[in-house]
DNA sequence: CTTGAACTTTGATCTGGGTCAACGCGGAGG
DNA sequence: CCTCCGCGTTGACCCAGATCAAAGTTCAAG
């Protein structure tokens, strides 16, 4: 009996993978999934590892299995801006371009499922369903990016921080009941990363967090663990 | 002989249309093009017309034939941010969502080729090639949006203005020789629109333009006509 | 337990760009 | 011709957030 395939025909690698259902792999039938899994492997990277450099040649794609990946651009004088955060089970890659215009770095410890560019592209030809999933994700990311443009262009520092916390809460609160008004999560980013994401400085980020804490909108333990008693109250601070 | 179809079988409407080659319609064969053209019509709107309200139900898509369309979000207290400018021959619409999260307004006089949502969706099912074009445009817009995130998050007012002028020059300079270092174009936006696009105020936009003029990086006639003697020098001001 | 390095907070001061106010200019309408 | 009105420019002043400086925390390593 084959070791790499589970009894029901699902590849070992995929059995407990979110992307299998909610991510792009949900578009594949059993046979296609097995084919892709054959060329894939699980990769771990610890926080801070550079996964892909700016202007680097891309020859693999990946799916985020756990953790958070930040995509950033750096100006020639060193100013940096994080342009997107990728959570599980997001697809990581830029079809139709051979070079990355961004750098990708592990914001937390992450695990990825990587596979060769060519393998996905072959599947894309065969499966319009797969391509449609990728298209949908691109559109969702475009919506998010535009949301972020508003935040960066027109919100105050305090509103930016509140918007950021909300976004994180929505993406990684383990108690993922969307009806609950409270949330509780681990910040995946350092203050420096938050600053690079919001177009602020570390000091401003810290001061605004302090203010939210003083106003009892949030509480923070160990610098990373955030408790939000009322998401509605946090939302009121986000200025939409 | 049919009046709506040109002698070679290309619909009248499409004969001189850029989208036919460079836009999404290039993905269609003659028969599909005729089918789509049958449900399409050319629409003109003058500068300032609202084409689509925020949270409005979408039941048509369009292609920009000429002019510039601005996509914007407005916060509840009235602050506005333009999140994208669409030029010919861009596709206008958000597949897979029935409601717009943005408002669309004609920034200049525009002409559009509109067609029912359903017509495009039917074609998309039939033509993976069409879906791929749409996917590519979404990815390109995502790249642009991320470029803009960097501009909004990390650039100074002066750099924002320079970046904006470069972007416009690249999109609408009629003397479209990419090797020439000079450019000459009509600004499609008022100072107020530029401010809403760059996350600045009207006054700051005006002052920065004045400064670029004083430094002989650009010259402006009639408030709208911009001459850039050296794009390289303008680029140096954009701080990438 | 101590040390040290990385991260975070807090305070004092400065400044880029916002705000408020006045003026200039060009085209449409009388 | 003048007068309005919608833009655009310019100046004076102010403030949110940057910068500079100094402590305070946290945590892993010794």
PDB file of N, CA and C in Angstrom, chain A residues 67-150:
ATOM      1  N   UNK A  67       0.624  30.462   9.981  1.00  0.00           N
ATOM      2  CA  UNK A  67       1.487  31.622  10.158  1.00  0.00           C
ATOM      3  C   UNK A  67       1.091  32.742   9.219  1.00  0.00           C
ATOM      4  N   UNK A  68       1.897  33.790   9.227  1.00  0.00           N
ATOM      5  CA  UNK A  68       1.602  34.978   8.429  1.00  0.00           C
ATOM      6  C   UNK A  68       2.822  35.377   7.611  1.00  0.00           C
ATOM      7  N   UNK A  69       2.583  35.650   6.334  1.00  0.00           N
ATOM      8  CA  UNK A  69       3.653  36.101   5.447  1.00  0.00           C
ATOM      9  C   UNK A  69       3.400  37.553   5.087  1.00  0.00           C
ATOM     10  N   UNK A  70       4.452  38.382   5.166  1.00  0.00           N
ATOM     11  CA  UNK A  70       4.269  39.776   4.770  1.00  0.00           C
ATOM     12  C   UNK A  70       4.917  40.019   3.410  1.00  0.00           C
ATOM     13  N   UNK A  71       4.215  40.772   2.571  1.00  0.00           N
ATOM     14  CA  UNK A  71       4.736  41.165   1.261  1.00  0.00           C
ATOM     15  C   UNK A  71       5.070  42.642   1.346  1.00  0.00           C
ATOM     16  N   UNK A  72       6.307  42.988   0.979  1.00  0.00           N
ATOM     17  CA  UNK A  72       6.737  44.366   1.177  1.00  0.00           C
ATOM     18  C   UNK A  72       7.496  44.911  -0.018  1.00  0.00           C
ATOM     19  N   UNK A  73       7.505  46.218  -0.122  1.00  0.00           N
ATOM     20  CA  UNK A  73       8.353  46.911  -1.081  1.00  0.00           C
ATOM     21  C   UNK A  73       9.272  47.843  -0.307  1.00  0.00           C
ATOM     22  N   UNK A  74      10.480  47.963  -0.784  1.00  0.00           N
ATOM     23  CA  UNK A  74      11.438  48.851  -0.145  1.00  0.00           C
ATOM     24  C   UNK A  74      11.909  49.880  -1.160  1.00  0.00           C
ATOM     25  N   UNK A  75      11.863  51.154  -0.793  1.00  0.00           N
ATOM     26  CA  UNK A  75      12.383  52.205  -1.666  1.00  0.00           C
ATOM     27  C   UNK A  75      13.905  52.221  -1.566  1.00  0.00           C
ATOM     28  N   UNK A  76      14.520  52.862  -2.549  1.00  0.00           N
ATOM     29  CA  UNK A  76      15.983  52.802  -2.629  1.00  0.00           C
ATOM     30  C   UNK A  76      16.663  53.374  -1.382  1.00  0.00           C
ATOM     31  N   UNK A  77      16.006  54.300  -0.701  1.00  0.00           N
ATOM     32  CA  UNK A  77      16.644  54.871   0.485  1.00  0.00           C
ATOM     33  C   UNK A  77      16.298  54.112   1.766  1.00  0.00           C
ATOM     34  N   UNK A  78      15.652  52.965   1.630  1.00  0.00           N
ATOM     35  CA  UNK A  78      15.436  52.126   2.799  1.00  0.00           C
ATOM     36  C   UNK A  78      14.046  52.189   3.406  1.00  0.00           C
ATOM     37  N   UNK A  79      13.258  53.191   3.026  1.00  0.00           N
ATOM     38  CA  UNK A  79      11.886  53.226   3.538  1.00  0.00           C
ATOM     39  C   UNK A  79      11.170  51.965   3.086  1.00  0.00           C
ATOM     40  N   UNK A  80      10.440  51.348   4.016  1.00  0.00           N
ATOM     41  CA  UNK A  80       9.757  50.114   3.649  1.00  0.00           C
ATOM     42  C   UNK A  80       8.258  50.230   3.861  1.00  0.00           C
ATOM     43  N   UNK A  81       7.516  49.554   3.018  1.00  0.00           N
ATOM     44  CA  UNK A  81       6.063  49.525   3.164  1.00  0.00           C
ATOM     45  C   UNK A  81       5.580  48.100   2.947  1.00  0.00           C
ATOM     46  N   UNK A  82       4.884  47.567   3.933  1.00  0.00           N
ATOM     47  CA  UNK A  82       4.264  46.256   3.757  1.00  0.00           C
ATOM     48  C   UNK A  82       2.991  46.456   2.954  1.00  0.00           C
ATOM     49  N   UNK A  83       2.824  45.724   1.867  1.00  0.00           N
ATOM     50  CA  UNK A  83       1.658  45.945   1.007  1.00  0.00           C
ATOM     51  C   UNK A  83       0.571  44.895   1.202  1.00  0.00           C
ATOM     52  N   UNK A  84       0.913  43.791   1.846  1.00  0.00           N
ATOM     53  CA  UNK A  84      -0.116  42.783   2.072  1.00  0.00           C
ATOM     54  C   UNK A  84       0.341  41.768   3.113  1.00  0.00           C
ATOM     55  N   UNK A  85      -0.603  41.222   3.832  1.00  0.00           N
ATOM     56  CA  UNK A  85      -0.326  40.101   4.733  1.00  0.00           C
ATOM     57  C   UNK A  85      -1.085  38.898   4.199  1.00  0.00           C
ATOM     58  N   UNK A  86      -0.410  37.761   4.159  1.00  0.00           N
ATOM     59  CA  UNK A  86      -1.071  36.554   3.655  1.00  0.00           C
ATOM     60  C   UNK A  86      -1.244  35.562   4.802  1.00  0.00           C
ATOM     61  N   UNK A  87      -2.463  35.107   4.952  1.00  0.00           N
ATOM     62  CA  UNK A  87      -2.802  34.153   6.006  1.00  0.00           C
ATOM     63  C   UNK A  87      -3.146  32.806   5.371  1.00  0.00           C
ATOM     64  N   UNK A  88      -3.218  31.756   6.199  1.00  0.00           N
ATOM     65  CA  UNK A  88      -3.703  30.478   5.691  1.00  0.00           C
ATOM     66  C   UNK A  88      -5.168  30.637   5.308  1.00  0.00           C
ATOM     67  N   UNK A  89      -5.649  30.043   4.229  1.00  0.00           N
ATOM     68  CA  UNK A  89      -4.918  29.233   3.272  1.00  0.00           C
ATOM     69  C   UNK A  89      -4.653  29.989   1.973  1.00  0.00           C
ATOM     70  N   UNK A  90      -4.070  31.171   2.060  1.00  0.00           N
ATOM     71  CA  UNK A  90      -3.858  31.977   0.855  1.00  0.00           C
ATOM     72  C   UNK A  90      -2.829  31.360  -0.094  1.00  0.00           C
ATOM     73  N   UNK A  91      -3.047  31.627  -1.346  1.00  0.00           N
ATOM     74  CA  UNK A  91      -2.084  31.260  -2.385  1.00  0.00           C
ATOM     75  C   UNK A  91      -1.016  32.339  -2.454  1.00  0.00           C
ATOM     76  N   UNK A  92       0.224  31.918  -2.654  1.00  0.00           N
ATOM     77  CA  UNK A  92       1.356  32.838  -2.659  1.00  0.00           C
ATOM     78  C   UNK A  92       2.042  32.754  -4.014  1.00  0.00           C
ATOM     79  N   UNK A  93       1.946  33.809  -4.804  1.00  0.00           N
ATOM     80  CA  UNK A  93       2.602  33.770  -6.110  1.00  0.00           C
ATOM     81  C   UNK A  93       1.994  34.790  -7.040  1.00  0.00           C
ATOM     82  N   UNK A  94       2.650  35.003  -8.160  1.00  0.00           N
ATOM     83  CA  UNK A  94       2.162  35.977  -9.126  1.00  0.00           C
ATOM     84  C   UNK A  94       2.196  35.352 -10.511  1.00  0.00           C
ATOM     85  N   UNK A  95       1.091  34.675 -10.886  1.00  0.00           N
ATOM     86  CA  UNK A  95       1.039  34.058 -12.205  1.00  0.00           C
ATOM     87  C   UNK A  95       1.311  35.077 -13.312  1.00  0.00           C
ATOM     88  N   UNK A  96       1.818  34.592 -14.411  1.00  0.00           N
ATOM     89  CA  UNK A  96       2.076  35.408 -15.607  1.00  0.00           C
ATOM     90  C   UNK A  96       3.229  36.395 -15.457  1.00  0.00           C
ATOM     91  N   UNK A  97       3.974  36.303 -14.393  1.00  0.00           N
ATOM     92  CA  UNK A  97       5.185  37.124 -14.296  1.00  0.00           C
ATOM     93  C   UNK A  97       6.295  36.220 -13.807  1.00  0.00           C
ATOM     94  N   UNK A  98       7.473  36.381 -14.396  1.00  0.00           N
ATOM     95  CA  UNK A  98       8.544  35.487 -13.984  1.00  0.00           C
ATOM     96  C   UNK A  98       9.378  36.095 -12.865  1.00  0.00           C
ATOM     97  N   UNK A  99       9.189  37.414 -12.649  1.00  0.00           N
ATOM     98  CA  UNK A  99       9.969  38.055 -11.598  1.00  0.00           C
ATOM     99  C   UNK A  99       9.053  38.694 -10.571  1.00  0.00           C
ATOM    100  N   UNK A 100       9.475  38.584  -9.333  1.00  0.00           N
ATOM    101  CA  UNK A 100       8.705  39.193  -8.268  1.00  0.00           C
ATOM    102  C   UNK A 100       8.990  40.684  -8.204  1.00  0.00           C
ATOM    103  N   UNK A 101       7.962  41.476  -7.940  1.00  0.00           N
ATOM    104  CA  UNK A 101       8.163  42.913  -7.732  1.00  0.00           C
ATOM    105  C   UNK A 101       8.148  43.222  -6.241  1.00  0.00           C
ATOM    106  N   UNK A 102       8.064  42.181  -5.450  1.00  0.00           N
ATOM    107  CA  UNK A 102       7.906  42.329  -4.006  1.00  0.00           C
ATOM    108  C   UNK A 102       8.885  41.413  -3.289  1.00  0.00           C
ATOM    109  N   UNK A 103       9.122  41.686  -2.029  1.00  0.00           N
ATOM    110  CA  UNK A 103       9.814  40.700  -1.224  1.00  0.00           C
ATOM    111  C   UNK A 103       8.794  40.060  -0.298  1.00  0.00           C
ATOM    112  N   UNK A 104       9.008  38.793   0.000  1.00  0.00           N
ATOM    113  CA  UNK A 104       8.109  38.071   0.899  1.00  0.00           C
ATOM    114  C   UNK A 104       8.916  37.599   2.091  1.00  0.00           C
ATOM    115  N   UNK A 105       8.399  37.824   3.272  1.00  0.00           N
ATOM    116  CA  UNK A 105       9.132  37.441   4.476  1.00  0.00           C
ATOM    117  C   UNK A 105       8.176  36.828   5.486  1.00  0.00           C
ATOM    118  N   UNK A 106       8.663  35.824   6.213  1.00  0.00           N
ATOM    119  CA  UNK A 106       7.841  35.214   7.255  1.00  0.00           C
ATOM    120  C   UNK A 106       7.687  36.203   8.403  1.00  0.00           C
ATOM    121  N   UNK A 107       6.447  36.589   8.711  1.00  0.00           N
ATOM    122  CA  UNK A 107       6.213  37.526   9.811  1.00  0.00           C
ATOM    123  C   UNK A 107       6.183  36.769  11.135  1.00  0.00           C
ATOM    124  N   UNK A 108       5.709  35.556  11.079  1.00  0.00           N
ATOM    125  CA  UNK A 108       5.738  34.640  12.222  1.00  0.00           C
ATOM    126  C   UNK A 108       6.414  33.368  11.716  1.00  0.00           C
ATOM    127  N   UNK A 109       6.545  32.369  12.571  1.00  0.00           N
ATOM    128  CA  UNK A 109       6.930  31.070  12.047  1.00  0.00           C
ATOM    129  C   UNK A 109       5.828  30.644  11.091  1.00  0.00           C
ATOM    130  N   UNK A 110       6.211  30.149   9.924  1.00  0.00           N
ATOM    131  CA  UNK A 110       5.182  29.763   8.957  1.00  0.00           C
ATOM    132  C   UNK A 110       5.445  28.365   8.429  1.00  0.00           C
ATOM    133  N   UNK A 111       4.402  27.712   7.980  1.00  0.00           N
ATOM    134  CA  UNK A 111       4.613  26.533   7.161  1.00  0.00           C
ATOM    135  C   UNK A 111       3.903  26.731   5.839  1.00  0.00           C
ATOM    136  N   UNK A 112       4.586  26.308   4.803  1.00  0.00           N
ATOM    137  CA  UNK A 112       4.095  26.504   3.447  1.00  0.00           C
ATOM    138  C   UNK A 112       4.027  25.166   2.740  1.00  0.00           C
ATOM    139  N   UNK A 113       3.152  25.077   1.773  1.00  0.00           N
ATOM    140  CA  UNK A 113       3.153  23.941   0.872  1.00  0.00           C
ATOM    141  C   UNK A 113       3.618  24.466  -0.473  1.00  0.00           C
ATOM    142  N   UNK A 114       4.828  24.137  -0.852  1.00  0.00           N
ATOM    143  CA  UNK A 114       5.372  24.697  -2.097  1.00  0.00           C
ATOM    144  C   UNK A 114       5.328  23.671  -3.219  1.00  0.00           C
ATOM    145  N   UNK A 115       5.209  24.190  -4.425  1.00  0.00           N
ATOM    146  CA  UNK A 115       5.190  23.317  -5.598  1.00  0.00           C
ATOM    147  C   UNK A 115       5.717  24.120  -6.775  1.00  0.00           C
ATOM    148  N   UNK A 116       6.218  23.459  -7.788  1.00  0.00           N
ATOM    149  CA  UNK A 116       6.830  24.173  -8.911  1.00  0.00           C
ATOM    150  C   UNK A 116       5.779  24.974  -9.678  1.00  0.00           C
ATOM    151  N   UNK A 117       6.200  26.156 -10.100  1.00  0.00           N
ATOM    152  CA  UNK A 117       5.397  27.026 -10.949  1.00  0.00           C
ATOM    153  C   UNK A 117       4.760  26.233 -12.091  1.00  0.00           C
ATOM    154  N   UNK A 118       5.585  25.433 -12.745  1.00  0.00           N
ATOM    155  CA  UNK A 118       5.110  24.714 -13.932  1.00  0.00           C
ATOM    156  C   UNK A 118       3.971  23.752 -13.597  1.00  0.00           C
ATOM    157  N   UNK A 119       4.053  23.125 -12.417  1.00  0.00           N
ATOM    158  CA  UNK A 119       3.020  22.162 -12.043  1.00  0.00           C
ATOM    159  C   UNK A 119       1.661  22.853 -11.950  1.00  0.00           C
ATOM    160  N   UNK A 120       1.648  24.023 -11.320  1.00  0.00           N
ATOM    161  CA  UNK A 120       0.377  24.736 -11.196  1.00  0.00           C
ATOM    162  C   UNK A 120      -0.102  25.213 -12.558  1.00  0.00           C
ATOM    163  N   UNK A 121       0.832  25.678 -13.355  1.00  0.00           N
ATOM    164  CA  UNK A 121       0.423  26.212 -14.653  1.00  0.00           C
ATOM    165  C   UNK A 121      -0.164  25.123 -15.541  1.00  0.00           C
ATOM    166  N   UNK A 122       0.389  23.936 -15.432  1.00  0.00           N
ATOM    167  CA  UNK A 122      -0.174  22.825 -16.188  1.00  0.00           C
ATOM    168  C   UNK A 122      -1.601  22.546 -15.710  1.00  0.00           C
ATOM    169  N   UNK A 123      -1.766  22.524 -14.407  1.00  0.00           N
ATOM    170  CA  UNK A 123      -3.100  22.272 -13.864  1.00  0.00           C
ATOM    171  C   UNK A 123      -4.089  23.372 -14.249  1.00  0.00           C
ATOM    172  N   UNK A 124      -3.572  24.584 -14.319  1.00  0.00           N
ATOM    173  CA  UNK A 124      -4.442  25.711 -14.642  1.00  0.00           C
ATOM    174  C   UNK A 124      -5.022  25.556 -16.048  1.00  0.00           C
ATOM    175  N   UNK A 125      -4.172  25.062 -16.949  1.00  0.00           N
ATOM    176  CA  UNK A 125      -4.647  24.819 -18.316  1.00  0.00           C
ATOM    177  C   UNK A 125      -5.774  23.798 -18.294  1.00  0.00           C
ATOM    178  N   UNK A 126      -5.602  22.783 -17.442  1.00  0.00           N
ATOM    179  CA  UNK A 126      -6.556  21.676 -17.436  1.00  0.00           C
ATOM    180  C   UNK A 126      -7.825  22.007 -16.663  1.00  0.00           C
ATOM    181  N   UNK A 127      -7.715  22.882 -15.690  1.00  0.00           N
ATOM    182  CA  UNK A 127      -8.850  23.116 -14.815  1.00  0.00           C
ATOM    183  C   UNK A 127      -9.276  24.582 -14.760  1.00  0.00           C
ATOM    184  N   UNK A 128     -10.308  24.911 -15.519  1.00  0.00           N
ATOM    185  CA  UNK A 128     -10.828  26.290 -15.466  1.00  0.00           C
ATOM    186  C   UNK A 128     -11.301  26.621 -14.054  1.00  0.00           C
ATOM    187  N   UNK A 129     -11.737  25.597 -13.357  1.00  0.00           N
ATOM    188  CA  UNK A 129     -12.187  25.784 -11.986  1.00  0.00           C
ATOM    189  C   UNK A 129     -11.060  26.316 -11.102  1.00  0.00           C
ATOM    190  N   UNK A 130      -9.858  25.786 -11.308  1.00  0.00           N
ATOM    191  CA  UNK A 130      -8.690  26.242 -10.546  1.00  0.00           C
ATOM    192  C   UNK A 130      -8.378  27.686 -10.887  1.00  0.00           C
ATOM    193  N   UNK A 131      -8.383  27.961 -12.177  1.00  0.00           N
ATOM    194  CA  UNK A 131      -8.072  29.327 -12.593  1.00  0.00           C
ATOM    195  C   UNK A 131      -9.081  30.298 -12.009  1.00  0.00           C
ATOM    196  N   UNK A 132     -10.325  29.860 -11.963  1.00  0.00           N
ATOM    197  CA  UNK A 132     -11.353  30.729 -11.403  1.00  0.00           C
ATOM    198  C   UNK A 132     -11.111  31.010  -9.928  1.00  0.00           C
ATOM    199  N   UNK A 133     -10.656  30.015  -9.195  1.00  0.00           N
ATOM    200  CA  UNK A 133     -10.335  30.239  -7.775  1.00  0.00           C
ATOM    201  C   UNK A 133      -9.211  31.257  -7.634  1.00  0.00           C
ATOM    202  N   UNK A 134      -8.232  31.104  -8.471  1.00  0.00           N
ATOM    203  CA  UNK A 134      -7.105  32.040  -8.409  1.00  0.00           C
ATOM    204  C   UNK A 134      -7.581  33.448  -8.763  1.00  0.00           C
ATOM    205  N   UNK A 135      -8.430  33.528  -9.760  1.00  0.00           N
ATOM    206  CA  UNK A 135      -8.993  34.823 -10.165  1.00  0.00           C
ATOM    207  C   UNK A 135      -9.753  35.442  -9.012  1.00  0.00           C
ATOM    208  N   UNK A 136     -10.574  34.624  -8.362  1.00  0.00           N
ATOM    209  CA  UNK A 136     -11.320  35.122  -7.218  1.00  0.00           C
ATOM    210  C   UNK A 136     -10.403  35.630  -6.117  1.00  0.00           C
ATOM    211  N   UNK A 137      -9.337  34.886  -5.841  1.00  0.00           N
ATOM    212  CA  UNK A 137      -8.441  35.354  -4.787  1.00  0.00           C
ATOM    213  C   UNK A 137      -7.806  36.680  -5.180  1.00  0.00           C
ATOM    214  N   UNK A 138      -7.441  36.797  -6.470  1.00  0.00           N
ATOM    215  CA  UNK A 138      -6.834  38.054  -6.925  1.00  0.00           C
ATOM    216  C   UNK A 138      -7.812  39.210  -6.729  1.00  0.00           C
ATOM    217  N   UNK A 139      -9.084  38.976  -7.055  1.00  0.00           N
ATOM    218  CA  UNK A 139     -10.085  40.030  -6.875  1.00  0.00           C
ATOM    219  C   UNK A 139     -10.264  40.377  -5.399  1.00  0.00           C
ATOM    220  N   UNK A 140     -10.253  39.356  -4.554  1.00  0.00           N
ATOM    221  CA  UNK A 140     -10.371  39.622  -3.115  1.00  0.00           C
ATOM    222  C   UNK A 140      -9.184  40.437  -2.623  1.00  0.00           C
ATOM    223  N   UNK A 141      -8.005  40.071  -3.094  1.00  0.00           N
ATOM    224  CA  UNK A 141      -6.819  40.817  -2.669  1.00  0.00           C
ATOM    225  C   UNK A 141      -6.869  42.246  -3.184  1.00  0.00           C
ATOM    226  N   UNK A 142      -7.430  42.405  -4.380  1.00  0.00           N
ATOM    227  CA  UNK A 142      -7.574  43.754  -4.926  1.00  0.00           C
ATOM    228  C   UNK A 142      -8.526  44.580  -4.046  1.00  0.00           C
ATOM    229  N   UNK A 143      -9.631  43.963  -3.644  1.00  0.00           N
ATOM    230  CA  UNK A 143     -10.559  44.656  -2.744  1.00  0.00           C
ATOM    231  C   UNK A 143      -9.844  45.076  -1.461  1.00  0.00           C
ATOM    232  N   UNK A 144      -9.091  44.140  -0.879  1.00  0.00           N
ATOM    233  CA  UNK A 144      -8.372  44.441   0.356  1.00  0.00           C
ATOM    234  C   UNK A 144      -7.366  45.562   0.142  1.00  0.00           C
ATOM    235  N   UNK A 145      -6.638  45.481  -0.980  1.00  0.00           N
ATOM    236  CA  UNK A 145      -5.619  46.496  -1.248  1.00  0.00           C
ATOM    237  C   UNK A 145      -6.265  47.871  -1.333  1.00  0.00           C
ATOM    238  N   UNK A 146      -7.441  47.929  -1.947  1.00  0.00           N
ATOM    239  CA  UNK A 146      -8.112  49.222  -2.096  1.00  0.00           C
ATOM    240  C   UNK A 146      -8.638  49.715  -0.756  1.00  0.00           C
ATOM    241  N   UNK A 147      -9.125  48.772   0.032  1.00  0.00           N
ATOM    242  CA  UNK A 147      -9.517  49.112   1.392  1.00  0.00           C
ATOM    243  C   UNK A 147      -8.327  49.761   2.098  1.00  0.00           C
ATOM    244  N   UNK A 148      -7.164  49.170   1.901  1.00  0.00           N
ATOM    245  CA  UNK A 148      -5.975  49.652   2.578  1.00  0.00           C
ATOM    246  C   UNK A 148      -5.526  51.005   2.074  1.00  0.00           C
ATOM    247  N   UNK A 149      -5.754  51.238   0.778  1.00  0.00           N
ATOM    248  CA  UNK A 149      -5.423  52.545   0.201  1.00  0.00           C
ATOM    249  C   UNK A 149      -6.216  53.641   0.915  1.00  0.00           C
ATOM    250  N   UNK A 150      -7.469  53.366   1.197  1.00  0.00           N
ATOM    251  CA  UNK A 150      -8.277  54.345   1.923  1.00  0.00           C
ATOM    252  C   UNK A 150      -7.697  54.578   3.315  1.00  0.00           C
TER     253      UNK A 150
END
